[in-house]
């Protein structure tokens, strides 16, 4: 009976001590806990350890935790393991944490997983999963992070579990996952939850999400909150917002805040801002700062600035650095730089690199190089391949050159029912204002006796300054009986240096009996050529001279 009374008394003391400990009454709790612990109550021994640790007596706390752990207390084994790890005794820590984990303690499983992960031990993944399955929110988050490296879908439910239990980084990761999947509304809800819990990156992400949805005011509100807590991307976004509205002073202030927060995009944007204001020296300073920090667009921009200043040798290493970091524009610019030095092989390598990454102008330059070098004769399809890429990328010159190549290949072929492919490419270039393409498209229409379409394209080219367009328009008008208007266009072409137009004017003048003007245009045609035109003009001038002296 006495043993039972003693047991009841020890259990009551343990419960009283636990109650006082929860209330924060360490002095009041210590007595009951010591009595109960001395009587073998393992929960009391564990709680006494907690009390002693909180009051700065870690050594004695460890002794009581050890007693409780030996008696089978999983919380005590967990506490002892964490204490030993803090002291650097990883072997001892692993022993007790493993004991806690294997007896079902969720925090023990998580702490063991962290210890193993710190060592690079693959077993950590299993214990993170165990902790997650036992409801440990940090364990669920860490398990999700491991899964997300290879399978976001598998990670999602674990991020959800942790986020639902208030884990703000899990809420951030869940929001990002949902946003990538296009589920913006739910993503925003998780960003908001994380942001309100103090996760700065979530506030920043929420700002970007709101901006993309058109809520500029809401975006600015969250960016300000994030930037105020040191988030660089948010500060940079605020800078861009003010730059777009023309408030350069505020833009500069926020870009500087981004730089101070470690966001190199802020330095790059400060450079762009300075460049836009004509402050080249300051722009160079910021480009250099961003470029040295690894910003590839800044490296490319710095190189362009140096090249414009005539410092090609200074530009080259920055172009190279940007290109090696993946800047397609820098690879193209290197091609231009080497081509300007006459280093065609090196230029071709960089043009190819940029073209293979989808750079339209690089594809055009690569094709032009092949055509110029004669390589296209050996590999005719190669030049066509790059011209197609340039044309499909929107290059009017690429479309024109592709059309010329295809038209040359189609020479001698029987005309089909549909317009040939090259005509489609001439049309694409012509519609973009390419004057030679407009002339060639007019010629295609004229060959089908489509006078209206031919005249439209010849006129478009002529009015844009094409002497061939003006000459061909004159021929068309003359055939249609509009000789006075034809003469106007021939005169425009001749004054722009078109020999055949000058010869036509000479013939027209001689036919109308104006021998002096005819001779003048003959002289002009002889000067302009080509050789056949010059010979015909010389014969006509001689004939006109004889008639004048007759």
XYZ file of N, CA, C and O in Angstrom, residues 90-164:
300
model
N 29.111 14.283 -32.554
C 28.167 13.802 -33.553
C 27.881 12.317 -33.407
O 26.767 11.864 -33.662
N 28.884 11.554 -32.999
C 28.668 10.113 -32.820
C 27.648 9.861 -31.715
O 26.708 9.068 -31.871
N 27.814 10.557 -30.580
C 26.867 10.425 -29.478
C 25.495 10.933 -29.875
O 24.460 10.335 -29.527
N 25.484 12.044 -30.603
C 24.217 12.615 -31.045
C 23.473 11.625 -31.923
O 22.259 11.414 -31.751
N 24.188 11.001 -32.882
C 23.528 10.063 -33.785
C 22.919 8.892 -33.013
O 21.807 8.454 -33.314
N 23.652 8.391 -32.011
C 23.161 7.251 -31.234
C 21.814 7.570 -30.604
O 20.856 6.803 -30.716
N 21.717 8.709 -29.904
C 20.492 9.027 -29.177
C 19.379 9.490 -30.102
O 18.204 9.170 -29.880
N 19.756 10.219 -31.166
C 18.722 10.643 -32.127
C 18.134 9.427 -32.843
O 16.920 9.358 -33.087
N 18.960 8.469 -33.171
C 18.481 7.250 -33.816
C 17.522 6.495 -32.874
O 16.500 5.952 -33.318
N 17.873 6.489 -31.566
C 17.002 5.812 -30.592
C 15.644 6.499 -30.552
O 14.595 5.838 -30.547
N 15.644 7.842 -30.556
C 14.376 8.576 -30.534
C 13.580 8.320 -31.807
O 12.365 8.093 -31.768
N 14.295 8.350 -32.955
C 13.622 8.163 -34.246
C 13.015 6.777 -34.356
O 11.878 6.609 -34.828
N 13.747 5.782 -33.914
C 13.285 4.401 -34.059
C 12.160 4.053 -33.099
O 11.481 3.034 -33.288
N 11.963 4.898 -32.096
C 10.841 4.656 -31.171
C 9.641 5.541 -31.502
O 8.731 5.689 -30.697
N 9.659 6.155 -32.704
C 8.484 6.873 -33.190
C 8.457 8.356 -32.940
O 7.421 9.000 -33.148
N 9.565 8.955 -32.516
C 9.580 10.387 -32.213
C 9.827 11.176 -33.506
O 10.895 11.077 -34.115
N 8.844 11.972 -33.949
C 8.929 12.687 -35.227
C 10.092 13.671 -35.249
O 10.859 13.731 -36.217
N 10.230 14.469 -34.174
C 11.324 15.445 -34.132
C 12.672 14.742 -34.077
O 13.667 15.237 -34.619
N 12.721 13.579 -33.437
C 13.954 12.801 -33.411
C 14.319 12.327 -34.802
O 15.489 12.367 -35.199
N 13.318 11.872 -35.571
C 13.568 11.441 -36.949
C 14.085 12.605 -37.787
O 15.023 12.457 -38.592
N 13.483 13.791 -37.594
C 13.928 14.954 -38.365
C 15.343 15.365 -37.986
O 16.182 15.659 -38.841
N 15.618 15.394 -36.686
C 16.960 15.790 -36.233
C 18.011 14.800 -36.730
O 19.117 15.193 -37.103
N 17.675 13.499 -36.734
C 18.602 12.497 -37.261
C 18.825 12.721 -38.752
O 19.968 12.644 -39.240
N 17.752 13.007 -39.478
C 17.868 13.265 -40.918
C 18.776 14.465 -41.187
O 19.626 14.433 -42.086
N 18.612 15.532 -40.394
C 19.463 16.728 -40.569
C 20.932 16.399 -40.332
O 21.808 16.864 -41.064
N 21.189 15.608 -39.285
C 22.565 15.225 -38.980
C 23.166 14.413 -40.121
O 24.285 14.672 -40.570
N 22.403 13.453 -40.627
C 22.890 12.611 -41.723
C 23.052 13.422 -43.002
O 24.007 13.229 -43.768
N 22.135 14.334 -43.241
C 22.214 15.181 -44.441
C 23.440 16.080 -44.386
O 24.115 16.299 -45.398
N 23.740 16.575 -43.189
C 24.937 17.402 -42.992
C 26.199 16.635 -43.370
O 27.158 17.198 -43.894
N 26.191 15.340 -43.133
C 27.346 14.496 -43.464
C 27.315 14.030 -44.925
O 28.248 13.368 -45.377
N 26.229 14.304 -45.628
C 26.111 13.830 -47.002
C 25.691 12.381 -47.092
O 25.899 11.716 -48.115
N 25.070 11.883 -46.044
C 24.647 10.483 -45.979
C 23.272 10.342 -46.647
O 22.311 11.006 -46.271
N 23.183 9.458 -47.637
C 21.941 9.281 -48.393
C 20.798 8.773 -47.526
O 19.618 8.910 -47.900
N 21.114 8.203 -46.346
C 20.072 7.700 -45.460
C 19.185 8.829 -44.943
O 18.061 8.598 -44.482
N 19.682 10.065 -45.035
C 18.909 11.219 -44.555
C 17.535 11.272 -45.202
O 16.535 11.595 -44.540
N 17.458 10.951 -46.493
C 16.181 11.037 -47.215
C 15.120 10.157 -46.557
O 13.951 10.559 -46.441
N 15.513 8.974 -46.137
C 14.545 8.064 -45.508
C 13.992 8.657 -44.225
O 12.790 8.581 -43.951
N 14.862 9.287 -43.420
C 14.406 9.824 -42.136
C 13.603 11.104 -42.294
O 12.703 11.378 -41.501
N 13.909 11.879 -43.339
C 13.038 13.032 -43.621
C 11.634 12.535 -43.945
O 10.633 13.124 -43.513
N 11.543 11.455 -44.727
C 10.244 10.882 -45.062
C 9.531 10.381 -43.807
O 8.321 10.622 -43.630
N 10.280 9.694 -42.931
C 9.675 9.188 -41.686
C 9.122 10.354 -40.869
O 7.986 10.314 -40.365
N 9.922 11.418 -40.741
C 9.473 12.588 -39.981
C 8.231 13.200 -40.617
O 7.279 13.586 -39.921
N 8.236 13.273 -41.955
C 7.092 13.843 -42.665
C 5.844 13.009 -42.429
O 4.756 13.550 -42.179
N 5.995 11.702 -42.524
C 4.843 10.809 -42.328
C 4.297 10.871 -40.897
O 3.128 10.575 -40.660
N 5.137 11.279 -39.957
C 4.699 11.401 -38.564
C 4.182 12.797 -38.244
O 3.933 13.129 -37.088
N 4.080 13.637 -39.321
C 3.460 14.944 -39.134
C 4.413 16.084 -38.839
O 3.970 17.176 -38.485
N 5.711 15.868 -38.994
C 6.686 16.931 -38.721
C 6.746 17.870 -39.921
O 7.114 17.469 -41.016
N 6.369 19.129 -39.737
C 6.237 20.027 -40.883
C 7.575 20.334 -41.553
O 7.662 20.420 -42.771
N 8.631 20.521 -40.763
C 9.946 20.763 -41.369
C 10.419 19.512 -42.099
O 11.035 19.591 -43.166
N 10.112 18.349 -41.539
C 10.445 17.106 -42.210
C 9.715 16.990 -43.536
O 10.297 16.566 -44.546
N 8.446 17.368 -43.537
C 7.669 17.336 -44.786
C 8.274 18.294 -45.809
O 8.375 17.972 -47.007
N 8.689 19.476 -45.353
C 9.287 20.460 -46.258
C 10.595 19.945 -46.840
O 10.816 20.006 -48.065
N 11.449 19.398 -45.979
C 12.742 18.910 -46.464
C 12.569 17.717 -47.401
O 13.278 17.588 -48.403
N 11.632 16.855 -47.081
C 11.357 15.716 -47.951
C 10.860 16.218 -49.313
O 11.282 15.715 -50.373
N 9.983 17.224 -49.305
C 9.470 17.800 -50.553
C 10.588 18.426 -51.373
O 10.636 18.273 -52.598
N 11.488 19.120 -50.689
C 12.615 19.751 -51.404
C 13.466 18.707 -52.115
O 13.917 18.918 -53.255
N 13.702 17.582 -51.461
C 14.482 16.508 -52.084
C 13.744 15.947 -53.298
O 14.345 15.723 -54.357
N 12.450 15.729 -53.167
C 11.663 15.193 -54.278
C 11.597 16.170 -55.447
O 11.622 15.765 -56.611
N 11.519 17.460 -55.124
C 11.347 18.494 -56.164
C 12.518 18.572 -57.114
O 12.382 19.089 -58.229
N 13.665 18.054 -56.711
C 14.827 18.080 -57.610
C 14.584 17.263 -58.878
O 15.170 17.536 -59.912
N 13.714 16.265 -58.746
C 13.471 15.423 -59.912
C 12.016 15.228 -60.268
O 11.699 14.830 -61.386
N 11.104 15.508 -59.339
C 9.689 15.223 -59.588
C 8.819 16.181 -58.791
O 8.437 15.912 -57.652
N 8.467 17.306 -59.420
C 7.668 18.314 -58.725
C 6.294 17.787 -58.334
O 5.759 18.141 -57.289
N 5.732 16.945 -59.192
C 4.402 16.410 -58.894
C 4.416 15.598 -57.601
O 3.484 15.676 -56.792
N 5.489 14.815 -57.400
C 5.585 14.013 -56.178
C 5.832 14.901 -54.963
O 5.425 14.566 -53.838
N 6.493 16.030 -55.165
C 6.812 16.936 -54.061
C 5.600 17.727 -53.591
O 5.490 18.095 -52.419
N 4.663 17.988 -54.507
C 3.550 18.901 -54.208
C 2.771 18.536 -52.946
O 2.545 19.411 -52.095
N 2.326 17.266 -52.759
C 1.540 16.988 -51.541
C 2.303 17.224 -50.250
O 1.715 17.581 -49.227
N 3.623 17.047 -50.278
C 4.418 17.277 -49.071
C 4.591 18.769 -48.804
O 4.587 19.203 -47.649
N 4.760 19.548 -49.880
C 4.777 21.009 -49.702
C 3.430 21.462 -49.127
O 3.373 22.316 -48.245
N 2.353 20.870 -49.636
C 1.025 21.227 -49.146
C 0.891 20.896 -47.660
O 0.333 21.682 -46.882
N 1.389 19.708 -47.284
C 1.274 19.301 -45.877
C 2.004 20.286 -44.969
O 1.466 20.724 -43.947
N 3.225 20.640 -45.371
C 4.006 21.563 -44.540
C 3.379 22.952 -44.535
O 3.301 23.612 -43.489
N 2.927 23.412 -45.724
C 2.343 24.753 -45.833
C 1.058 24.847 -44.999
O 0.804 25.855 -44.330
N 0.262 23.781 -45.024
C -0.985 23.776 -44.265
C -0.735 23.863 -42.764
O -1.606 24.309 -42.004
